[in-house]
JSON list of C-alpha atoms in Angstrom, two decimals:
[
{"chain": "A", "resi": 120, "resn": "UNK", "atom": "CA", "xyz": [-0.18, -0.15, -0.03]},
{"chain": "A", "resi": 121, "resn": "UNK", "atom": "CA", "xyz": [3.08, 2.42, -0.51]},
{"chain": "A", "resi": 122, "resn": "UNK", "atom": "CA", "xyz": [1.40, 5.19, -3.25]},
{"chain": "A", "resi": 123, "resn": "UNK", "atom": "CA", "xyz": [4.12, 7.86, -3.60]},
{"chain": "A", "resi": 124, "resn": "UNK", "atom": "CA", "xyz": [7.21, 7.53, -1.21]},
{"chain": "A", "resi": 125, "resn": "UNK", "atom": "CA", "xyz": [9.68, 10.25, -0.74]},
{"chain": "A", "resi": 126, "resn": "UNK", "atom": "CA", "xyz": [12.98, 10.25, 0.84]},
{"chain": "A", "resi": 127, "resn": "UNK", "atom": "CA", "xyz": [14.43, 11.95, 2.96]},
{"chain": "A", "resi": 128, "resn": "UNK", "atom": "CA", "xyz": [11.88, 12.89, 5.24]},
{"chain": "A", "resi": 129, "resn": "UNK", "atom": "CA", "xyz": [13.85, 15.60, 7.02]},
{"chain": "A", "resi": 130, "resn": "UNK", "atom": "CA", "xyz": [17.24, 17.35, 5.78]},
{"chain": "A", "resi": 131, "resn": "UNK", "atom": "CA", "xyz": [19.41, 19.91, 6.69]},
{"chain": "A", "resi": 132, "resn": "UNK", "atom": "CA", "xyz": [21.63, 21.55, 4.00]},
{"chain": "A", "resi": 133, "resn": "UNK", "atom": "CA", "xyz": [24.42, 24.36, 4.09]},
{"chain": "A", "resi": 134, "resn": "UNK", "atom": "CA", "xyz": [24.00, 27.16, 1.76]},
{"chain": "A", "resi": 135, "resn": "UNK", "atom": "CA", "xyz": [26.11, 25.95, -1.57]},
{"chain": "A", "resi": 136, "resn": "UNK", "atom": "CA", "xyz": [25.71, 22.00, -1.01]},
{"chain": "A", "resi": 137, "resn": "UNK", "atom": "CA", "xyz": [23.66, 19.67, -3.47]},
{"chain": "A", "resi": 138, "resn": "UNK", "atom": "CA", "xyz": [21.22, 17.01, -2.90]},
{"chain": "A", "resi": 139, "resn": "UNK", "atom": "CA", "xyz": [18.79, 14.94, -4.18]},
{"chain": "A", "resi": 140, "resn": "UNK", "atom": "CA", "xyz": [15.00, 14.27, -3.19]},
{"chain": "A", "resi": 141, "resn": "UNK", "atom": "CA", "xyz": [14.18, 11.00, -4.09]},
{"chain": "A", "resi": 142, "resn": "UNK", "atom": "CA", "xyz": [10.37, 10.11, -4.91]},
{"chain": "A", "resi": 143, "resn": "UNK", "atom": "CA", "xyz": [8.98, 7.08, -6.33]},
{"chain": "A", "resi": 144, "resn": "UNK", "atom": "CA", "xyz": [5.22, 5.78, -7.19]},
{"chain": "A", "resi": 145, "resn": "UNK", "atom": "CA", "xyz": [3.91, 2.21, -7.50]},
{"chain": "A", "resi": 146, "resn": "UNK", "atom": "CA", "xyz": [0.74, 2.99, -8.96]},
{"chain": "A", "resi": 147, "resn": "UNK", "atom": "CA", "xyz": [2.15, 2.86, -12.67]},
{"chain": "A", "resi": 148, "resn": "UNK", "atom": "CA", "xyz": [0.83, 6.72, -12.74]},
{"chain": "A", "resi": 149, "resn": "UNK", "atom": "CA", "xyz": [1.99, 8.43, -16.12]},
{"chain": "A", "resi": 150, "resn": "UNK", "atom": "CA", "xyz": [2.07, 12.14, -14.53]},
{"chain": "A", "resi": 151, "resn": "UNK", "atom": "CA", "xyz": [4.58, 13.26, -11.78]},
{"chain": "A", "resi": 152, "resn": "UNK", "atom": "CA", "xyz": [4.78, 16.33, -9.68]},
{"chain": "A", "resi": 153, "resn": "UNK", "atom": "CA", "xyz": [7.20, 18.37, -7.31]},
{"chain": "A", "resi": 154, "resn": "UNK", "atom": "CA", "xyz": [5.61, 21.00, -5.39]},
{"chain": "A", "resi": 155, "resn": "UNK", "atom": "CA", "xyz": [7.09, 23.12, -2.26]},
{"chain": "A", "resi": 156, "resn": "UNK", "atom": "CA", "xyz": [4.84, 24.56, 0.07]},
{"chain": "A", "resi": 157, "resn": "UNK", "atom": "CA", "xyz": [6.11, 27.55, 1.92]},
{"chain": "A", "resi": 158, "resn": "UNK", "atom": "CA", "xyz": [4.13, 28.98, 5.22]},
{"chain": "A", "resi": 159, "resn": "UNK", "atom": "CA", "xyz": [1.18, 30.86, 4.31]},
{"chain": "A", "resi": 160, "resn": "UNK", "atom": "CA", "xyz": [1.66, 30.30, 0.54]},
{"chain": "A", "resi": 161, "resn": "UNK", "atom": "CA", "xyz": [0.02, 27.46, -0.74]},
{"chain": "A", "resi": 162, "resn": "UNK", "atom": "CA", "xyz": [1.81, 24.82, -2.75]},
{"chain": "A", "resi": 163, "resn": "UNK", "atom": "CA", "xyz": [4.00, 25.68, -5.94]},
{"chain": "A", "resi": 164, "resn": "UNK", "atom": "CA", "xyz": [4.47, 23.89, -8.87]},
{"chain": "A", "resi": 165, "resn": "UNK", "atom": "CA", "xyz": [8.59, 23.28, -9.38]},
{"chain": "A", "resi": 166, "resn": "UNK", "atom": "CA", "xyz": [8.46, 20.65, -12.17]},
{"chain": "A", "resi": 167, "resn": "UNK", "atom": "CA", "xyz": [6.24, 17.98, -13.99]},
{"chain": "A", "resi": 168, "resn": "UNK", "atom": "CA", "xyz": [6.44, 15.12, -16.19]},
{"chain": "A", "resi": 169, "resn": "UNK", "atom": "CA", "xyz": [3.51, 13.41, -18.28]},
{"chain": "A", "resi": 170, "resn": "UNK", "atom": "CA", "xyz": [5.88, 10.03, -18.92]},
{"chain": "A", "resi": 171, "resn": "UNK", "atom": "CA", "xyz": [8.85, 8.47, -18.76]},
{"chain": "A", "resi": 172, "resn": "UNK", "atom": "CA", "xyz": [11.70, 10.87, -20.70]},
{"chain": "A", "resi": 173, "resn": "UNK", "atom": "CA", "xyz": [9.62, 13.99, -20.34]},
{"chain": "A", "resi": 174, "resn": "UNK", "atom": "CA", "xyz": [9.95, 16.68, -17.99]},
{"chain": "A", "resi": 175, "resn": "UNK", "atom": "CA", "xyz": [8.41, 20.13, -17.96]},
{"chain": "A", "resi": 176, "resn": "UNK", "atom": "CA", "xyz": [8.74, 23.36, -15.44]},
{"chain": "A", "resi": 177, "resn": "UNK", "atom": "CA", "xyz": [6.21, 24.43, -13.52]},
{"chain": "A", "resi": 178, "resn": "UNK", "atom": "CA", "xyz": [5.91, 28.10, -12.10]},
{"chain": "A", "resi": 179, "resn": "UNK", "atom": "CA", "xyz": [9.07, 27.87, -9.86]},
{"chain": "A", "resi": 180, "resn": "UNK", "atom": "CA", "xyz": [11.74, 25.89, -11.55]},
{"chain": "A", "resi": 181, "resn": "UNK", "atom": "CA", "xyz": [14.83, 27.92, -10.90]},
{"chain": "A", "resi": 182, "resn": "UNK", "atom": "CA", "xyz": [17.48, 26.24, -8.69]},
{"chain": "A", "resi": 183, "resn": "UNK", "atom": "CA", "xyz": [16.07, 22.85, -9.50]},
{"chain": "A", "resi": 184, "resn": "UNK", "atom": "CA", "xyz": [16.47, 19.99, -11.80]},
{"chain": "A", "resi": 185, "resn": "UNK", "atom": "CA", "xyz": [14.28, 17.16, -12.56]},
{"chain": "A", "resi": 186, "resn": "UNK", "atom": "CA", "xyz": [14.83, 13.63, -14.68]},
{"chain": "A", "resi": 187, "resn": "UNK", "atom": "CA", "xyz": [12.22, 10.81, -15.16]},
{"chain": "A", "resi": 188, "resn": "UNK", "atom": "CA", "xyz": [14.34, 7.80, -16.68]},
{"chain": "A", "resi": 189, "resn": "UNK", "atom": "CA", "xyz": [11.50, 5.25, -15.60]},
{"chain": "A", "resi": 190, "resn": "UNK", "atom": "CA", "xyz": [7.58, 5.69, -14.94]},
{"chain": "A", "resi": 191, "resn": "UNK", "atom": "CA", "xyz": [8.21, 5.20, -11.07]},
{"chain": "A", "resi": 192, "resn": "UNK", "atom": "CA", "xyz": [10.84, 7.58, -10.39]},
{"chain": "A", "resi": 193, "resn": "UNK", "atom": "CA", "xyz": [10.99, 11.43, -10.36]},
{"chain": "A", "resi": 194, "resn": "UNK", "atom": "CA", "xyz": [14.27, 12.86, -8.29]},
{"chain": "A", "resi": 195, "resn": "UNK", "atom": "CA", "xyz": [14.32, 16.36, -7.67]},
{"chain": "A", "resi": 196, "resn": "UNK", "atom": "CA", "xyz": [17.82, 17.91, -7.33]},
{"chain": "A", "resi": 197, "resn": "UNK", "atom": "CA", "xyz": [19.20, 21.16, -5.71]},
{"chain": "A", "resi": 198, "resn": "UNK", "atom": "CA", "xyz": [22.48, 21.96, -7.03]},
{"chain": "A", "resi": 199, "resn": "UNK", "atom": "CA", "xyz": [23.83, 24.98, -5.09]},
{"chain": "A", "resi": 200, "resn": "UNK", "atom": "CA", "xyz": [21.36, 25.08, -2.34]},
{"chain": "A", "resi": 201, "resn": "UNK", "atom": "CA", "xyz": [19.92, 28.64, -1.01]},
{"chain": "A", "resi": 202, "resn": "UNK", "atom": "CA", "xyz": [18.23, 29.71, 1.86]},
{"chain": "A", "resi": 203, "resn": "UNK", "atom": "CA", "xyz": [15.11, 30.56, -0.20]},
{"chain": "A", "resi": 204, "resn": "UNK", "atom": "CA", "xyz": [14.79, 26.52, -0.76]},
{"chain": "A", "resi": 205, "resn": "UNK", "atom": "CA", "xyz": [14.13, 26.18, 2.90]},
{"chain": "A", "resi": 206, "resn": "UNK", "atom": "CA", "xyz": [10.66, 24.53, 2.43]},
{"chain": "A", "resi": 207, "resn": "UNK", "atom": "CA", "xyz": [8.46, 21.80, 2.65]},
{"chain": "A", "resi": 208, "resn": "UNK", "atom": "CA", "xyz": [8.48, 19.45, -0.79]},
{"chain": "A", "resi": 209, "resn": "UNK", "atom": "CA", "xyz": [6.09, 17.13, -1.89]},
{"chain": "A", "resi": 210, "resn": "UNK", "atom": "CA", "xyz": [6.32, 14.70, -5.16]},
{"chain": "A", "resi": 211, "resn": "UNK", "atom": "CA", "xyz": [2.69, 13.74, -6.62]},
{"chain": "A", "resi": 212, "resn": "UNK", "atom": "CA", "xyz": [1.62, 11.75, -9.10]},
{"chain": "A", "resi": 213, "resn": "UNK", "atom": "CA", "xyz": [-1.62, 10.95, -11.32]},
{"chain": "A", "resi": 214, "resn": "UNK", "atom": "CA", "xyz": [-2.59, 8.71, -13.88]},
{"chain": "A", "resi": 215, "resn": "UNK", "atom": "CA", "xyz": [-3.79, 11.29, -16.58]},
{"chain": "A", "resi": 216, "resn": "UNK", "atom": "CA", "xyz": [-3.29, 14.82, -15.49]},
{"chain": "A", "resi": 217, "resn": "UNK", "atom": "CA", "xyz": [-4.28, 17.19, -13.08]},
{"chain": "A", "resi": 218, "resn": "UNK", "atom": "CA", "xyz": [-8.09, 16.38, -13.39]},
{"chain": "A", "resi": 219, "resn": "UNK", "atom": "CA", "xyz": [-7.39, 12.99, -12.00]},
{"chain": "A", "resi": 220, "resn": "UNK", "atom": "CA", "xyz": [-6.93, 12.16, -8.63]},
{"chain": "A", "resi": 221, "resn": "UNK", "atom": "CA", "xyz": [-3.48, 13.32, -7.53]},
{"chain": "A", "resi": 222, "resn": "UNK", "atom": "CA", "xyz": [-1.62, 11.34, -4.81]},
{"chain": "A", "resi": 223, "resn": "UNK", "atom": "CA", "xyz": [0.88, 13.14, -2.71]},
{"chain": "A", "resi": 224, "resn": "UNK", "atom": "CA", "xyz": [3.71, 11.72, -0.62]},
{"chain": "A", "resi": 225, "resn": "UNK", "atom": "CA", "xyz": [4.37, 12.79, 2.95]},
{"chain": "A", "resi": 226, "resn": "UNK", "atom": "CA", "xyz": [6.53, 15.57, 2.03]},
{"chain": "A", "resi": 227, "resn": "UNK", "atom": "CA", "xyz": [10.32, 16.33, 2.87]},
{"chain": "A", "resi": 228, "resn": "UNK", "atom": "CA", "xyz": [11.32, 19.21, 5.08]},
{"chain": "A", "resi": 229, "resn": "UNK", "atom": "CA", "xyz": [14.50, 20.94, 3.80]},
{"chain": "A", "resi": 230, "resn": "UNK", "atom": "CA", "xyz": [15.89, 23.49, 5.81]},
{"chain": "A", "resi": 231, "resn": "UNK", "atom": "CA", "xyz": [19.08, 25.45, 4.09]},
{"chain": "A", "resi": 232, "resn": "UNK", "atom": "CA", "xyz": [21.62, 27.14, 6.91]},
{"chain": "B", "resi": 206, "resn": "UNK", "atom": "CA", "xyz": [0.07, 37.89, -5.00]},
{"chain": "B", "resi": 207, "resn": "UNK", "atom": "CA", "xyz": [-1.64, 34.43, -5.05]},
{"chain": "B", "resi": 208, "resn": "UNK", "atom": "CA", "xyz": [-3.84, 33.45, -8.28]},
{"chain": "B", "resi": 209, "resn": "UNK", "atom": "CA", "xyz": [-6.22, 32.02, -5.92]},
{"chain": "B", "resi": 210, "resn": "UNK", "atom": "CA", "xyz": [-7.49, 33.85, -2.97]},
{"chain": "B", "resi": 211, "resn": "UNK", "atom": "CA", "xyz": [-8.82, 31.82, -0.10]},
{"chain": "B", "resi": 212, "resn": "UNK", "atom": "CA", "xyz": [-10.62, 33.27, 2.54]},
{"chain": "B", "resi": 213, "resn": "UNK", "atom": "CA", "xyz": [-11.02, 33.14, 5.40]},
{"chain": "B", "resi": 214, "resn": "UNK", "atom": "CA", "xyz": [-7.12, 32.36, 6.33]},
{"chain": "B", "resi": 215, "resn": "UNK", "atom": "CA", "xyz": [-8.06, 31.37, 9.60]},
{"chain": "B", "resi": 216, "resn": "UNK", "atom": "CA", "xyz": [-11.59, 29.41, 11.19]},
{"chain": "B", "resi": 217, "resn": "UNK", "atom": "CA", "xyz": [-12.07, 28.60, 14.27]},
{"chain": "B", "resi": 218, "resn": "UNK", "atom": "CA", "xyz": [-15.79, 27.13, 15.26]},
{"chain": "B", "resi": 219, "resn": "UNK", "atom": "CA", "xyz": [-17.24, 24.99, 17.71]},
{"chain": "B", "resi": 220, "resn": "UNK", "atom": "CA", "xyz": [-18.76, 21.46, 16.74]},
{"chain": "B", "resi": 221, "resn": "UNK", "atom": "CA", "xyz": [-21.85, 21.35, 15.15]},
{"chain": "B", "resi": 222, "resn": "UNK", "atom": "CA", "xyz": [-21.56, 24.78, 13.80]},
{"chain": "B", "resi": 223, "resn": "UNK", "atom": "CA", "xyz": [-21.91, 25.32, 9.89]},
{"chain": "B", "resi": 224, "resn": "UNK", "atom": "CA", "xyz": [-19.16, 27.00, 8.30]},
{"chain": "B", "resi": 225, "resn": "UNK", "atom": "CA", "xyz": [-18.70, 28.29, 4.62]},
{"chain": "B", "resi": 226, "resn": "UNK", "atom": "CA", "xyz": [-14.98, 28.95, 2.94]},
{"chain": "B", "resi": 227, "resn": "UNK", "atom": "CA", "xyz": [-14.28, 30.62, -0.04]},
{"chain": "B", "resi": 228, "resn": "UNK", "atom": "CA", "xyz": [-11.49, 30.44, -3.28]},
{"chain": "B", "resi": 229, "resn": "UNK", "atom": "CA", "xyz": [-11.89, 33.10, -5.47]},
{"chain": "B", "resi": 230, "resn": "UNK", "atom": "CA", "xyz": [-10.10, 34.14, -8.74]},
{"chain": "B", "resi": 231, "resn": "UNK", "atom": "CA", "xyz": [-10.14, 36.53, -11.44]},
{"chain": "B", "resi": 232, "resn": "UNK", "atom": "CA", "xyz": [-9.02, 33.54, -13.93]},
{"chain": "B", "resi": 233, "resn": "UNK", "atom": "CA", "xyz": [-11.09, 31.34, -15.61]},
{"chain": "B", "resi": 234, "resn": "UNK", "atom": "CA", "xyz": [-10.53, 27.42, -14.88]},
{"chain": "B", "resi": 235, "resn": "UNK", "atom": "CA", "xyz": [-11.17, 24.28, -16.70]},
{"chain": "B", "resi": 236, "resn": "UNK", "atom": "CA", "xyz": [-11.55, 22.51, -13.42]},
{"chain": "B", "resi": 237, "resn": "UNK", "atom": "CA", "xyz": [-11.42, 23.19, -9.35]},
{"chain": "B", "resi": 238, "resn": "UNK", "atom": "CA", "xyz": [-10.09, 21.16, -6.70]},
{"chain": "B", "resi": 239, "resn": "UNK", "atom": "CA", "xyz": [-10.41, 20.55, -2.96]},
{"chain": "B", "resi": 240, "resn": "UNK", "atom": "CA", "xyz": [-7.94, 19.18, -0.92]},
{"chain": "B", "resi": 241, "resn": "UNK", "atom": "CA", "xyz": [-7.47, 18.81, 2.76]},
{"chain": "B", "resi": 242, "resn": "UNK", "atom": "CA", "xyz": [-4.10, 18.56, 4.60]},
{"chain": "B", "resi": 243, "resn": "UNK", "atom": "CA", "xyz": [-3.23, 17.33, 7.66]},
{"chain": "B", "resi": 244, "resn": "UNK", "atom": "CA", "xyz": [-0.16, 18.29, 9.78]},
{"chain": "B", "resi": 245, "resn": "UNK", "atom": "CA", "xyz": [2.96, 16.36, 8.86]},
{"chain": "B", "resi": 246, "resn": "UNK", "atom": "CA", "xyz": [1.01, 14.79, 5.78]},
{"chain": "B", "resi": 247, "resn": "UNK", "atom": "CA", "xyz": [0.68, 15.70, 2.16]},
{"chain": "B", "resi": 248, "resn": "UNK", "atom": "CA", "xyz": [-2.90, 16.90, 0.60]},
{"chain": "B", "resi": 249, "resn": "UNK", "atom": "CA", "xyz": [-5.70, 14.63, 0.09]},
{"chain": "B", "resi": 250, "resn": "UNK", "atom": "CA", "xyz": [-8.25, 15.08, -2.74]},
{"chain": "B", "resi": 251, "resn": "UNK", "atom": "CA", "xyz": [-11.79, 15.91, -1.61]},
{"chain": "B", "resi": 252, "resn": "UNK", "atom": "CA", "xyz": [-13.46, 16.54, -4.89]},
{"chain": "B", "resi": 253, "resn": "UNK", "atom": "CA", "xyz": [-12.80, 17.91, -8.81]},
{"chain": "B", "resi": 254, "resn": "UNK", "atom": "CA", "xyz": [-15.60, 20.04, -9.99]},
{"chain": "B", "resi": 255, "resn": "UNK", "atom": "CA", "xyz": [-15.88, 20.79, -13.67]},
{"chain": "B", "resi": 256, "resn": "UNK", "atom": "CA", "xyz": [-19.09, 22.44, -14.95]},
{"chain": "B", "resi": 257, "resn": "UNK", "atom": "CA", "xyz": [-19.80, 25.90, -14.45]},
{"chain": "B", "resi": 258, "resn": "UNK", "atom": "CA", "xyz": [-22.51, 26.05, -11.21]},
{"chain": "B", "resi": 259, "resn": "UNK", "atom": "CA", "xyz": [-21.67, 22.75, -10.45]},
{"chain": "B", "resi": 260, "resn": "UNK", "atom": "CA", "xyz": [-22.63, 21.66, -6.67]},
{"chain": "B", "resi": 261, "resn": "UNK", "atom": "CA", "xyz": [-21.01, 18.30, -5.37]},
{"chain": "B", "resi": 262, "resn": "UNK", "atom": "CA", "xyz": [-22.08, 16.71, -2.10]},
{"chain": "B", "resi": 263, "resn": "UNK", "atom": "CA", "xyz": [-19.62, 14.44, 0.08]},
{"chain": "B", "resi": 264, "resn": "UNK", "atom": "CA", "xyz": [-21.45, 13.74, 3.43]},
{"chain": "B", "resi": 265, "resn": "UNK", "atom": "CA", "xyz": [-21.80, 16.93, 5.17]},
{"chain": "B", "resi": 266, "resn": "UNK", "atom": "CA", "xyz": [-19.34, 18.80, 2.62]},
{"chain": "B", "resi": 267, "resn": "UNK", "atom": "CA", "xyz": [-20.88, 20.75, -0.13]},
{"chain": "B", "resi": 268, "resn": "UNK", "atom": "CA", "xyz": [-18.71, 22.15, -3.35]},
{"chain": "B", "resi": 269, "resn": "UNK", "atom": "CA", "xyz": [-19.96, 24.48, -5.40]},
{"chain": "B", "resi": 270, "resn": "UNK", "atom": "CA", "xyz": [-18.08, 25.89, -8.42]},
{"chain": "B", "resi": 271, "resn": "UNK", "atom": "CA", "xyz": [-19.37, 29.41, -9.73]},
{"chain": "B", "resi": 272, "resn": "UNK", "atom": "CA", "xyz": [-20.99, 29.76, -12.68]},
{"chain": "B", "resi": 273, "resn": "UNK", "atom": "CA", "xyz": [-18.34, 31.71, -14.67]},
{"chain": "B", "resi": 274, "resn": "UNK", "atom": "CA", "xyz": [-15.78, 28.70, -13.10]},
{"chain": "B", "resi": 275, "resn": "UNK", "atom": "CA", "xyz": [-13.55, 31.61, -11.44]},
{"chain": "B", "resi": 276, "resn": "UNK", "atom": "CA", "xyz": [-14.60, 30.73, -8.12]},
{"chain": "B", "resi": 277, "resn": "UNK", "atom": "CA", "xyz": [-15.67, 28.31, -5.53]},
{"chain": "B", "resi": 278, "resn": "UNK", "atom": "CA", "xyz": [-16.90, 27.45, -1.94]},
{"chain": "B", "resi": 279, "resn": "UNK", "atom": "CA", "xyz": [-17.00, 24.62, 0.31]},
{"chain": "B", "resi": 280, "resn": "UNK", "atom": "CA", "xyz": [-19.86, 24.72, 3.01]},
{"chain": "B", "resi": 281, "resn": "UNK", "atom": "CA", "xyz": [-19.52, 22.40, 5.87]},
{"chain": "B", "resi": 282, "resn": "UNK", "atom": "CA", "xyz": [-22.84, 21.26, 7.99]},
{"chain": "B", "resi": 283, "resn": "UNK", "atom": "CA", "xyz": [-22.22, 20.42, 11.66]},
{"chain": "B", "resi": 284, "resn": "UNK", "atom": "CA", "xyz": [-18.77, 20.72, 11.72]},
{"chain": "B", "resi": 285, "resn": "UNK", "atom": "CA", "xyz": [-16.93, 18.03, 13.99]},
{"chain": "B", "resi": 286, "resn": "UNK", "atom": "CA", "xyz": [-13.48, 17.73, 15.28]},
{"chain": "B", "resi": 287, "resn": "UNK", "atom": "CA", "xyz": [-12.23, 15.42, 12.74]},
{"chain": "B", "resi": 288, "resn": "UNK", "atom": "CA", "xyz": [-12.76, 18.25, 9.84]},
{"chain": "B", "resi": 289, "resn": "UNK", "atom": "CA", "xyz": [-9.97, 20.35, 11.35]},
{"chain": "B", "resi": 290, "resn": "UNK", "atom": "CA", "xyz": [-7.16, 20.77, 8.96]},
{"chain": "B", "resi": 291, "resn": "UNK", "atom": "CA", "xyz": [-5.72, 22.96, 6.31]},
{"chain": "B", "resi": 292, "resn": "UNK", "atom": "CA", "xyz": [-8.45, 23.16, 3.25]},
{"chain": "B", "resi": 293, "resn": "UNK", "atom": "CA", "xyz": [-6.88, 23.94, -0.34]},
{"chain": "B", "resi": 294, "resn": "UNK", "atom": "CA", "xyz": [-8.60, 24.81, -3.56]},
{"chain": "B", "resi": 295, "resn": "UNK", "atom": "CA", "xyz": [-6.21, 24.35, -6.41]},
{"chain": "B", "resi": 296, "resn": "UNK", "atom": "CA", "xyz": [-7.50, 25.29, -10.22]},
{"chain": "B", "resi": 297, "resn": "UNK", "atom": "CA", "xyz": [-6.29, 23.83, -13.25]},
{"chain": "B", "resi": 298, "resn": "UNK", "atom": "CA", "xyz": [-5.82, 24.79, -16.91]},
{"chain": "B", "resi": 299, "resn": "UNK", "atom": "CA", "xyz": [-3.95, 22.39, -18.88]},
{"chain": "B", "resi": 300, "resn": "UNK", "atom": "CA", "xyz": [-1.69, 20.58, -16.27]},
{"chain": "B", "resi": 301, "resn": "UNK", "atom": "CA", "xyz": [-1.05, 23.79, -14.75]},
{"chain": "B", "resi": 302, "resn": "UNK", "atom": "CA", "xyz": [-2.41, 23.73, -11.57]},
{"chain": "B", "resi": 303, "resn": "UNK", "atom": "CA", "xyz": [-2.33, 26.27, -9.13]},
{"chain": "B", "resi": 304, "resn": "UNK", "atom": "CA", "xyz": [-2.98, 26.11, -5.43]},
{"chain": "B", "resi": 305, "resn": "UNK", "atom": "CA", "xyz": [-4.28, 28.76, -3.00]},
{"chain": "B", "resi": 306, "resn": "UNK", "atom": "CA", "xyz": [-2.83, 29.57, 0.14]},
{"chain": "B", "resi": 307, "resn": "UNK", "atom": "CA", "xyz": [-5.58, 27.45, 2.22]},
{"chain": "B", "resi": 308, "resn": "UNK", "atom": "CA", "xyz": [-8.11, 28.10, 4.94]},
{"chain": "B", "resi": 309, "resn": "UNK", "atom": "CA", "xyz": [-6.73, 26.80, 8.50]},
{"chain": "B", "resi": 310, "resn": "UNK", "atom": "CA", "xyz": [-9.95, 25.32, 9.93]},
{"chain": "B", "resi": 311, "resn": "UNK", "atom": "CA", "xyz": [-10.11, 24.44, 13.75]},
{"chain": "B", "resi": 312, "resn": "UNK", "atom": "CA", "xyz": [-13.00, 22.74, 15.19]},
{"chain": "B", "resi": 313, "resn": "UNK", "atom": "CA", "xyz": [-13.11, 22.76, 18.73]},
{"chain": "B", "resi": 314, "resn": "UNK", "atom": "CA", "xyz": [-15.19, 20.21, 21.06]}
]
């Protein structure tokens, strides 16, 4: 009963460090998404993918990179961490776009100091 | 500036009371969704509305999509403590889904 699984749950990074947030789903969904949620600001779309090998920028892509080599996995890469990237990150997936049910992971809390 | 404005930002009521929260935008959406999010968890979809003027009921929750597909409301009848959470609306156009900042509801026993 896994659904969408994100790792790590919590991470503290120093300014300038790099890291990858992992996301995997076991529902054979075509669409996957990465959102960030800042306090009082709702969720903002970073990147999304409509299938393996295809990725597109969302509302706030700067400072991030993604890849989608398999249907199951959609990692999010932060190359040079900045304090502005302190946030809660959610990975999500859906079968065929946002009009279908979107399933979210439990979130990854990232602090950049 | 949020594309979707949700009001009120915070709402604290007693168990048994009724409430309505709002989601407003100047943009037209092809569909709109409502989610509930509890602390430490991701949002969970409650409903998707597609047609202008559409009303959907989910037990004690009633969702309405505005005629012009720019706004929506969520009405809860006889609120229960289990309704406590952050209620988010999200408007969609061609896979570009934008979220509001949410209404944080607390239902006190």
